[in-house]
C-alpha atoms as one frame of an Amber mdcrd trajectory, in Angstrom:
protein
 -72.067 -37.355  -4.137 -71.201 -34.780  -6.946 -68.074 -35.596  -9.050 -64.882
 -33.776  -8.649 -65.386 -32.522  -5.041 -62.108 -32.819  -3.712 -60.493 -30.900
  -6.165 -63.531 -28.336  -5.730 -62.174 -27.726  -2.226 -58.996 -27.716  -2.882
 -59.923 -24.810  -5.083 -61.852 -22.950  -3.066 -59.056 -23.160  -0.373 -56.516
 -22.264  -2.829 -58.312 -19.412  -4.589 -57.194 -15.549  -4.249 -58.997 -13.824
  -1.407 -61.005 -11.258  -3.677 -62.505 -14.101  -5.704 -63.239 -16.432  -2.322
 -65.027 -13.759  -0.674 -67.499 -13.593  -3.734 -68.482 -17.535  -3.907 -67.216
 -19.076  -0.637 -70.546 -19.293   1.474 -72.603 -20.952  -1.549 -70.225 -23.021
  -3.370 -68.858 -24.666  -0.276 -71.785 -25.385   1.384 -73.295 -26.559  -1.655
 -70.149 -29.017  -1.910 -70.293 -30.045   1.594 -73.716 -30.773   1.948 -74.945
 -32.000  -1.475 -77.254 -29.466  -2.280 -79.263 -29.161   0.890 -82.974 -29.777
   0.543 -85.363 -29.162  -2.407 -88.720 -30.157  -0.578 -92.089 -28.915  -1.719
 -92.726 -26.489   1.523 -95.808 -25.068   2.628 -95.796 -21.881   4.033 -97.975
 -21.386   7.076 -98.736 -17.562   8.211-101.353 -17.492  10.955-103.060 -14.209
  12.205-101.369 -13.362  15.311 -98.085 -14.628  15.308 -95.994 -11.702  14.506
 -91.747 -11.562  14.511 -89.840  -9.180  16.861 -90.366  -6.105  14.430 -93.861
  -6.841  14.260 -93.858  -8.115  10.729 -95.758 -11.536  10.228 -94.356 -14.674
  11.656 -93.816 -17.438   8.895 -93.211 -21.172   9.472 -93.151 -23.909   6.793
 -94.371 -27.851   6.685 -93.298 -30.574   4.809 -96.013 -33.005   4.324 -94.854
 -37.080   3.135 -96.571 -40.231   3.789 -94.914 -41.019   6.894 -96.300 -41.634
  10.412 -93.500 -39.605  12.042 -93.209 -35.736  12.530 -90.481 -33.547  13.231
 -90.800 -30.296  14.867 -87.669 -28.172  14.384 -86.787 -24.911  16.480 -84.440
 -22.976  14.600 -81.683 -21.275  16.302 -79.763 -18.040  16.452 -79.081 -15.857
  19.185 -80.826 -14.099  21.641 -81.690 -10.458  22.594 -83.119  -8.215  25.711
 -81.959  -5.083  25.533 -81.073  -2.596  21.920 -78.016  -4.020  21.034 -78.766
  -7.395  21.007 -82.615  -7.370  19.841 -81.445  -4.348  16.937 -78.673  -6.476
  14.917 -76.094  -4.225  16.407 -74.711  -7.370  18.492 -73.919  -9.363  15.519
 -73.375 -13.102  16.312 -74.722 -12.145  20.431 -77.595 -10.942  19.180 -81.175
 -12.081  17.974 -81.275 -13.727  14.525 -83.557 -12.330  11.703 -83.921  -8.731
  13.302 -85.953  -7.610  10.271 -88.271 -10.708  10.209 -88.700 -13.495   7.916
 -88.667 -13.349   3.858 -91.328 -15.367   1.963 -88.737 -17.626  -0.083 -86.792
 -17.645   3.488 -87.090 -21.728   3.855 -84.614 -21.497   0.383 -81.944 -19.724
   1.884 -78.826 -20.745   3.632 -80.292 -21.443   7.163 -83.305 -23.588   6.413
 -81.498 -25.115   3.448 -78.640 -26.207   4.369 -78.110 -26.109   7.963 -79.753
 -29.325   9.801 -78.851 -32.334   8.316 -81.717 -33.797  10.776 -84.221 -31.705
   8.568 -82.566 -33.073   5.225 -82.557 -36.549   6.412 -79.021 -37.232   5.819
 -75.916 -36.161   7.238 -73.939 -34.901   4.023 -70.796 -36.319   4.164 -67.737
 -35.059   2.321 -65.115 -36.135  -0.450 -64.039 -40.013   0.400 -66.645 -40.025
   3.278 -70.103 -41.169   2.155 -73.388 -39.324   2.608 -75.634 -41.383   5.372
 -79.468 -41.256   5.598 -80.787 -40.636   9.002 -83.561 -42.158  11.101 -85.615
 -38.393   9.978 -85.840 -39.270   6.285 -88.824 -38.851   5.097 -90.359 -37.481
   8.046 -93.243 -34.962   7.817 -91.834 -31.319   9.234 -92.516 -28.443  11.146
 -89.775 -26.007  10.418 -89.938 -22.956  13.032 -87.548 -19.745  11.847 -86.459
 -17.847  14.631 -87.175 -13.828  14.808 -88.437 -13.080  18.514 -84.906 -13.295
  20.178 -86.614 -15.359  23.320 -85.754 -18.926  22.312 -89.109 -18.919  20.914
 -90.776 -18.966  24.365 -91.387 -15.041  25.487 -94.549 -13.403  26.038 -93.240
  -9.508  26.208 -93.519  -6.469  24.164 -90.398  -4.863  25.078 -88.921  -0.828
  24.752 -85.299  -0.676  24.498 -83.953   2.355  24.092 -80.447   3.023  22.154
 -77.610   3.553  24.653 -75.852   5.902  22.017 -79.093   7.891  21.795 -78.427
   7.636  17.803 -81.784   5.903  17.208 -85.370   6.344  18.523 -86.296   3.629
  20.891 -87.212   0.128  19.564 -90.173  -1.605  20.280 -89.595  -5.443  20.352
 -92.129  -8.354  20.228 -91.048 -11.341  22.118 -93.549 -13.241  20.797 -92.307
 -16.716  20.533 -95.180 -18.488  22.759 -98.136 -17.169  20.930 -96.159 -18.098
  17.532 -94.826 -21.501  19.303 -98.292 -22.685  20.474-100.315 -21.541  17.311
 -97.807 -23.344  15.201 -98.417 -26.389  17.244-102.045 -26.060  16.957-102.347
 -25.681  13.177 -99.926 -28.542  12.986-101.989 -30.929  15.031-104.684 -30.318
  12.056-102.689 -31.188   9.383-100.789 -34.292  11.828-103.994 -35.594  13.707
-102.238 -39.038  14.187 -98.715 -38.828  15.105 -96.663 -42.260  15.772 -93.352
 -40.598  16.595 -92.734 -37.211  17.220 -88.957 -35.539  17.424 -89.177 -31.836
  18.912 -85.378 -30.539  18.394 -83.333 -27.658  17.806 -80.224 -26.240  17.855
 -78.702 -23.094  20.132 -81.777 -21.639  21.037 -83.758 -23.786  19.389 -82.373
 -25.952  21.896 -83.167 -23.904  24.570 -86.742 -23.697  22.844 -86.945 -27.552
  22.604 -86.918 -28.134  26.224 -88.886 -24.974  27.459 -91.607 -25.739  24.917
 -92.272 -29.698  24.919 -94.192 -29.867  27.464 -97.025 -27.568  25.149 -95.848
 -29.022  22.130 -96.124 -32.985  22.957 -99.305 -31.784  24.459-100.864 -30.750
  21.627 -99.766 -32.850  19.191-100.605 -36.341  21.461 -98.030 -38.637  19.250
 -97.663 -42.463  20.572 -93.988 -41.716  21.430 -92.091 -38.675  21.878 -88.658
 -37.565  21.915 -86.846 -34.302  22.854 -83.333 -33.375  21.620 -81.797 -30.426
  23.143 -78.650 -29.424  20.653 -76.728 -26.759  22.331 -79.256 -24.747  24.252
 -79.191 -26.460  27.889 -81.208 -24.983  30.695 -78.870 -25.006  33.348 -79.888
 -25.169  37.257 -79.479 -22.305  38.954 -81.792 -22.507  42.252 -79.864 -19.676
  43.806 -78.649 -16.381  43.284 -75.057 -17.271  43.291 -75.616 -20.265  40.811
 -73.436 -19.143  37.455 -76.255 -19.031  35.033 -78.699 -17.118  37.362 -78.277
 -13.991  36.352 -78.915 -14.657  32.460 -82.210 -16.463  33.946 -82.953 -13.168
  35.928 -82.537 -11.160  32.789 -84.791 -13.333  30.385 -87.183 -13.842  33.109
 -87.858 -10.144  33.413 -87.073  -9.213  29.320 -89.539 -12.056  27.910 -92.064
 -11.914  30.903 -91.260 -16.047  31.144 -93.464 -16.075  34.454 -96.489 -15.787
  32.808 -95.233 -18.563  30.232 -93.806 -21.155  32.889 -96.327 -20.548  35.369
 -98.819 -22.813  32.994 -96.189 -25.513  33.320 -97.186 -28.561  36.069 -96.205
 -28.351  39.651 -92.811 -30.594  39.071 -91.918 -27.279  37.691 -90.130 -24.973
  39.971 -90.392 -21.381  38.794 -87.190 -20.230  40.946 -84.921 -22.842  38.859
 -85.146 -22.540  35.407 -82.893 -25.661  34.927 -85.712 -27.950  36.632 -87.266
 -28.102  32.848 -85.427 -31.118  33.062 -87.082 -32.657  36.004 -90.344 -31.409
  34.786 -90.266 -33.464  31.214 -88.360 -36.699  32.418 -91.318 -36.873  35.356
 -94.376 -35.363  33.064 -93.452 -38.116  30.317 -92.060 -41.178  32.034 -91.974
 -43.051  28.468 -90.455 -40.541  26.410 -86.963 -40.560  25.218 -85.194 -37.218
  26.355 -81.479 -36.512  25.404 -79.385 -33.425  25.627 -76.242 -33.482  23.065
 -73.642 -30.548  22.913 -69.525 -29.785  23.069 -67.580 -29.259  26.480 -65.942
 -26.589  24.914 -68.761 -24.612  23.222 -68.026 -20.886  22.752 -71.089 -19.444
  21.542 -73.907 -20.537  23.867 -71.651 -20.238  26.810 -70.741 -16.476  26.095
 -74.382 -15.773  26.283 -74.605 -17.376  29.543 -71.556 -15.835  31.276 -69.974
 -12.965  29.047 -72.197 -10.167  29.835 -72.711 -11.300  33.536 -69.651 -12.546
  35.089 -66.075 -11.585  35.787 -63.574 -12.275  34.640 -65.133 -13.287  31.413
 -62.183 -14.536  29.052 -62.571 -17.643  26.929 -60.340 -19.568  29.710 -63.360
 -18.627  32.247 -66.350 -19.097  30.247 -65.187 -22.679  29.427 -64.679 -23.247
  33.181 -68.114 -21.686  34.305 -69.793 -24.086  31.570 -67.894 -26.976  32.949
 -69.356 -26.693  35.839 -72.670 -25.887  34.704 -72.678 -28.919  32.528 -71.354
 -31.237  35.309 -74.544 -30.474  37.440 -76.736 -30.921  34.357 -75.050 -34.720
  33.819 -75.729 -35.309  37.469 -79.313 -34.114  37.199 -80.220 -36.048  33.943
 -78.764 -39.306  35.717 -81.626 -39.243  38.221 -84.012 -40.098  35.018 -84.045
 -43.652  33.109 -85.677 -41.876  30.142 -83.017 -39.237  29.527 -79.796 -39.833
  27.425 -76.705 -37.397  26.777 -74.014 -37.297  24.025 -71.497 -35.094  25.106
 -68.198 -34.412  22.666 -65.343 -32.604  24.006 -64.602 -30.141  21.046 -64.641
 -29.837  17.581 -62.872 -26.695  15.377 -66.289 -25.627  13.777 -68.642 -22.797
  14.842 -66.858 -22.866  17.854 -67.742 -26.244  19.029 -71.547 -25.346  19.232
 -74.239 -26.925  17.860 -73.227 -31.182  17.290 -76.442 -31.423  14.813 -75.980
 -28.692  12.083 -74.285 -28.844   8.655 -72.498 -31.857   9.086 -71.715 -34.984
  11.190 -68.129 -34.593  10.828 -66.412 -34.101  14.349 -69.878 -35.027  15.689
 -68.834 -38.218  17.607 -67.934 -39.543  21.394 -65.916 -42.026  22.845 -66.330
 -42.442  26.381 -62.931 -43.231  26.748 -60.847 -40.918  24.735 -57.597 -41.129
  25.954 -53.813 -40.496  25.008 -52.163 -43.688  23.033 -50.777 -46.187  25.645
 -48.308 -47.606  23.403 -45.728 -47.223  20.752 -47.144 -49.437  17.947 -50.627
 -47.673  18.342 -49.019 -44.661  16.663 -48.209 -47.004  13.786 -51.940 -46.592
  12.366 -52.618 -42.371  12.194 -49.298 -41.629  13.283 -50.371 -37.835  13.797
 -53.047 -39.113  15.997 -51.765 -38.684  19.586 -55.547 -39.796  21.287 -57.352
 -43.318  20.883 -61.178 -44.335  21.828 -60.839 -47.389  24.200 -64.270 -47.564
  24.315 -66.650 -47.246  21.231 -66.850 -45.019  19.247 -69.976 -43.408  18.414
 -71.238 -40.635  15.748 -73.958 -38.906  15.905 -75.924 -40.791  13.065 -75.610
 -44.039  15.261 -76.417 -42.507  18.057 -79.799 -40.973  16.676 -80.557 -44.385
  15.218 -80.263 -46.210  18.998 -82.196 -43.444  20.505 -84.936 -43.111  18.379
 -85.134 -46.790  16.337 -84.195 -48.584  18.915 -85.109 -46.478  22.343 -82.181
 -46.806  24.181 -80.714 -44.769  26.576 -77.274 -43.789  25.753 -75.014 -41.681
  27.518 -71.518 -40.573  26.899 -69.514 -37.858  28.257 -66.518 -37.463  26.501
 -63.248 -36.599  28.788 -61.103 -33.453  27.355 -58.995 -34.643  24.562 -57.314
 -33.154  21.253 -58.788 -35.878  18.925 -60.898 -33.583  16.278 -57.855 -30.589
  16.474 -55.138 -33.624  15.382 -57.111 -35.130  12.645 -55.486 -33.608   8.953
 -58.874 -33.959   7.479 -60.931 -32.353  10.275 -58.421 -29.316   9.759 -59.588
 -28.811   6.057 -63.242 -29.448   6.525 -62.746 -26.560   9.526 -61.842 -24.301
   7.438 -63.875 -24.624   4.844 -67.477 -24.386   7.059 -66.275 -21.963   9.222
 -65.730 -20.019   6.533 -68.577 -20.716   4.940 -70.471 -19.687   8.469 -68.295
 -16.650   8.654 -67.090 -17.648  11.616
């Protein structure tokens, strides 16, 4: 780690607002994640692959001597109308509406956002950097610019409801991009021992939606699926909480044309059956879901525009109902793990594998302290783990290296909010993320 990190963090926290606005994001993130990655990336631009605005799609490859491959889908919203596809909706719209720059891989998201890509949990002052199981793996890095969780198959025209701008022609080309990248990756990595397909947020949904296709093309000795905070919830009935979202994207992204290519174990009328499908089609693979119960980002996509009431408390309540059903479903399959912490005050409790693993831990029995003497250690903390306290890096090691099934669904608690260090970290990370 760099020297003088703690003074640097304090200086940033105490800096005047004007100067902080100018240096906040690069300075904080560079301190937090120790510089991100500086790999010798190879840019790939294939014919027929495009972003939503029609520009050339680009993805990147890192080639090492490892027999293992990480195939990562980048996250960043979704879109199905003018507001969300044009970029006007902000955080609740699609990422990169203007396409992917040639130097994108050196910019903020690709360089800093994923410890899994960077092969290490960056840590912080007084907390050491920790290598992860993906250190030195080959990588296929899939940027996100189609607004369709990397799986759409439609060219749509969206009208500006204000009438101020001409209609927007948007190419939901995610499926073609994904298949083209996977086929190219097969030529570069013809013999893969361990294949980890993962992604966060929209990339998490892409992980579950596209795993069957990518895994079939790559044909590794062993496959791993890790969906971070992009759950595809069960919705077999019109009244189910996530059904309105599923119906909207089915139409906008022409998902029937893609999902018709999946085996019969997938039910076209219940998108959440994708979890059952991958579990039964690949019984020897290790599959997992991770995400926070108090997520207030992806949950807003799921319900805010489709249900009333749609205040924060109601959105959390809808999410908990859907998440409980998901866990019940995953419990049916021996090859499915889950790692579900309750809350961390970073990024609205959205994504447990981004930026830093601080606060990305789970305890099956996180409870209020029972005895007065338990307050002698960390008196500010009213919660205690009465089972094993499992950090994210430990979960990944057990799940990938040891092929263990790990299932932790943490109960409601305020542990992270009562952590003094967590408050400072959350302020810094959220400021850098613009949250």
